Amino acid sequence: GVQALNITRYLNLAKYMALRQLYPPDQAKQLSEPEDQDYYGIGSLSARATLNLTISLVFCTLSPIICIIGIVNFVLARLGHAYLFTY
């Protein structure tokens, strides 16, 4: 879900599509490029990963299957963020 949406950078696309109506395509691209570092920055990514890990560990005591779901979530997050950092 969320990991796949991060790869698509859908907010940048939406901003570009909206700004393209008002500006030429090259200027709309420049205006839409900076991502919101308060949400997509490394500090926020680390905080959300810590929250996901904490939730997985807490609920793992109730149902061990949560460990598998948590591992799958972190593997997908690692693949998604590695792709975003590279490109």
XYZ file of N, CA and C in Angstrom:
261
model
N 0.781 -1.179 0.000
C 0.000 0.000 0.000
C 0.835 1.260 0.000
N 1.281 1.643 1.170
C 1.982 2.919 1.339
C 3.331 2.895 0.636
N 4.027 1.763 0.692
C 5.346 1.676 0.053
C 5.221 1.862 -1.461
N 4.202 1.282 -2.045
C 3.992 1.429 -3.488
C 3.634 2.867 -3.846
N 2.857 3.521 -3.010
C 2.515 4.925 -3.275
C 3.745 5.821 -3.182
N 4.660 5.523 -2.265
C 5.875 6.326 -2.160
C 6.721 6.232 -3.415
N 6.755 5.076 -4.049
C 7.544 4.908 -5.263
C 6.969 5.741 -6.403
N 5.659 5.850 -6.483
C 5.039 6.569 -7.598
C 5.196 8.083 -7.491
N 5.468 8.580 -6.287
C 5.584 10.029 -6.058
C 4.335 10.744 -6.591
N 3.193 10.235 -6.204
C 1.915 10.711 -6.723
C 1.638 12.174 -6.377
N 2.145 12.659 -5.250
C 1.909 14.070 -4.901
C 2.655 14.998 -5.855
N 3.882 14.624 -6.216
C 4.612 15.441 -7.184
C 3.909 15.442 -8.531
N 3.367 14.297 -8.931
C 2.627 14.216 -10.190
C 1.369 15.080 -10.149
N 0.655 15.033 -9.036
C -0.560 15.847 -8.910
C -0.224 17.338 -8.947
N 0.857 17.717 -8.251
C 1.265 19.125 -8.285
C 1.668 19.543 -9.691
N 2.382 18.669 -10.388
C 2.792 18.983 -11.756
C 1.584 19.143 -12.669
N 0.632 18.226 -12.567
C -0.554 18.295 -13.423
C -1.345 19.582 -13.161
N -1.440 19.988 -11.902
C -2.164 21.218 -11.582
C -1.401 22.452 -12.051
N -0.085 22.474 -11.812
C 0.718 23.638 -12.192
C 0.901 23.759 -13.704
N 0.781 22.632 -14.398
C 0.910 22.661 -15.856
C -0.201 23.476 -16.501
N -1.325 23.596 -15.822
C -2.430 24.396 -16.349
C -2.126 25.897 -16.271
N -1.242 26.262 -15.325
C -0.940 27.679 -15.112
C 0.394 28.132 -15.694
N 1.352 27.195 -15.791
C 2.711 27.534 -16.218
C 3.132 26.642 -17.375
N 4.187 27.042 -18.079
C 4.750 26.148 -19.112
C 5.277 24.853 -18.462
N 5.368 23.763 -19.216
C 5.753 22.473 -18.622
C 7.086 22.477 -17.881
N 8.110 23.183 -18.402
C 9.406 23.165 -17.714
C 9.353 23.907 -16.378
N 8.610 25.012 -16.317
C 8.485 25.740 -15.061
C 7.591 24.975 -14.076
N 6.572 24.308 -14.573
C 5.710 23.496 -13.702
C 6.510 22.357 -13.090
N 7.427 21.766 -13.862
C 8.275 20.698 -13.323
C 9.163 21.220 -12.203
N 9.760 22.390 -12.398
C 10.619 22.968 -11.363
C 9.830 23.275 -10.094
N 8.615 23.767 -10.248
C 7.808 24.121 -9.083
C 7.277 22.900 -8.343
N 7.089 21.797 -9.032
C 6.509 20.617 -8.384
C 7.564 19.677 -7.808
N 8.819 19.870 -8.142
C 9.854 18.917 -7.739
C 10.158 18.859 -6.241
N 10.344 19.945 -5.532
C 10.747 19.764 -4.128
C 9.677 19.009 -3.346
N 10.081 17.879 -2.756
C 9.144 17.122 -1.934
C 9.049 17.761 -0.555
N 7.974 17.487 0.117
C 7.767 17.989 1.471
C 8.716 17.246 2.412
N 9.807 17.894 2.812
C 10.806 17.232 3.653
C 10.314 16.983 5.074
N 9.245 17.671 5.479
C 8.689 17.398 6.806
C 8.032 16.027 6.859
N 7.551 15.525 5.725
C 6.921 14.207 5.696
C 7.798 13.156 5.033
N 8.511 13.514 3.976
C 9.316 12.553 3.222
C 10.791 12.609 3.589
N 11.181 13.446 4.532
C 12.578 13.547 4.939
C 13.024 12.328 5.730
N 14.336 12.216 5.925
C 14.901 11.040 6.585
C 14.468 10.958 8.051
N 14.301 12.087 8.704
C 13.856 12.065 10.099
C 12.441 11.523 10.239
N 11.573 11.956 9.355
C 10.195 11.480 9.399
C 10.097 10.012 8.997
N 10.892 9.605 8.007
C 10.899 8.197 7.609
C 11.366 7.313 8.759
N 12.391 7.778 9.474
C 12.893 7.010 10.618
C 11.856 6.941 11.733
N 11.173 8.038 11.982
C 10.148 8.047 13.033
C 8.988 7.116 12.685
N 8.562 7.123 11.425
C 7.471 6.225 11.023
C 7.904 4.763 11.047
N 9.175 4.496 10.694
C 9.680 3.120 10.759
C 9.744 2.655 12.210
N 10.147 3.537 13.108
C 10.191 3.196 14.534
C 8.793 2.913 15.060
N 7.825 3.709 14.659
C 6.445 3.472 15.072
C 5.938 2.124 14.550
N 6.229 1.808 13.279
C 5.823 0.519 12.721
C 6.484 -0.639 13.449
N 7.751 -0.495 13.804
C 8.447 -1.546 14.541
C 7.852 -1.722 15.930
N 7.558 -0.629 16.602
C 6.962 -0.694 17.939
C 5.599 -1.365 17.901
N 4.789 -0.992 16.941
C 3.460 -1.604 16.813
C 3.590 -3.095 16.520
N 4.525 -3.451 15.637
C 4.721 -4.872 15.329
C 5.159 -5.650 16.559
N 6.070 -5.097 17.334
C 6.555 -5.805 18.529
C 5.479 -5.933 19.601
N 4.685 -4.909 19.781
C 3.624 -4.956 20.790
C 2.571 -5.990 20.419
N 2.117 -5.952 19.182
C 1.065 -6.872 18.772
C 1.585 -8.278 18.493
N 2.900 -8.429 18.383
C 3.492 -9.758 18.212
C 3.258 -10.613 19.454
N 3.137 -9.981 20.614
C 2.866 -10.735 21.838
C 1.451 -11.297 21.832
N 0.549 -10.678 21.089
C -0.829 -11.166 20.995
C -0.974 -12.259 19.945
N -0.321 -12.057 18.821
C -0.429 -13.016 17.726
C 0.910 -13.069 16.987
N 1.607 -14.198 17.021
C 2.923 -14.284 16.382
C 2.910 -14.049 14.867
N 1.771 -14.175 14.212
C 1.708 -13.933 12.766
C 2.033 -12.474 12.439
N 1.867 -11.598 13.407
C 2.190 -10.181 13.209
C 3.675 -10.009 12.906
N 4.529 -10.882 13.438
C 5.967 -10.803 13.134
C 6.212 -10.954 11.636
N 5.524 -11.883 11.021
C 5.688 -12.100 9.582
C 5.195 -10.891 8.798
N 4.072 -10.348 9.207
C 3.532 -9.162 8.540
C 4.492 -7.981 8.708
N 5.059 -7.828 9.900
C 6.031 -6.759 10.134
C 7.272 -6.913 9.279
N 7.771 -8.149 9.154
C 8.955 -8.397 8.326
C 8.658 -8.083 6.867
N 7.500 -8.491 6.372
C 7.123 -8.192 4.987
C 7.037 -6.680 4.784
N 6.462 -5.970 5.753
C 6.360 -4.516 5.658
C 7.745 -3.877 5.560
N 8.687 -4.328 6.393
C 10.018 -3.726 6.373
C 10.810 -4.115 5.129
N 10.594 -5.306 4.589
C 11.263 -5.683 3.343
C 10.755 -4.806 2.200
N 9.442 -4.607 2.134
C 8.890 -3.737 1.087
C 9.345 -2.294 1.256
N 9.400 -1.834 2.502
C 9.863 -0.470 2.754
C 11.322 -0.306 2.338
N 12.135 -1.321 2.627
C 13.545 -1.251 2.270
C 13.717 -1.202 0.749
N 12.971 -2.027 0.033
C 13.045 -2.022 -1.426
C 12.569 -0.684 -1.998
N 11.470 -0.190 -1.476
C 10.938 1.082 -1.963
C 11.849 2.250 -1.702
N 12.394 2.341 -0.507
C 13.252 3.470 -0.169
C 14.613 3.364 -0.846
N 15.106 2.154 -1.052
C 16.354 1.999 -1.794
C 16.177 2.499 -3.222
N 15.033 2.198 -3.827
C 14.748 2.689 -5.176
C 14.647 4.221 -5.183
N 13.943 4.777 -4.203
C 13.778 6.240 -4.173
C 15.099 6.948 -3.916
N 15.952 6.393 -3.073
C 17.244 7.031 -2.812
C 18.145 6.968 -4.047
N 18.017 5.882 -4.822
C 18.852 5.728 -6.011
C 18.386 6.649 -7.129
N 17.077 6.723 -7.338
C 16.550 7.520 -8.438
C 15.819 8.693 -7.901
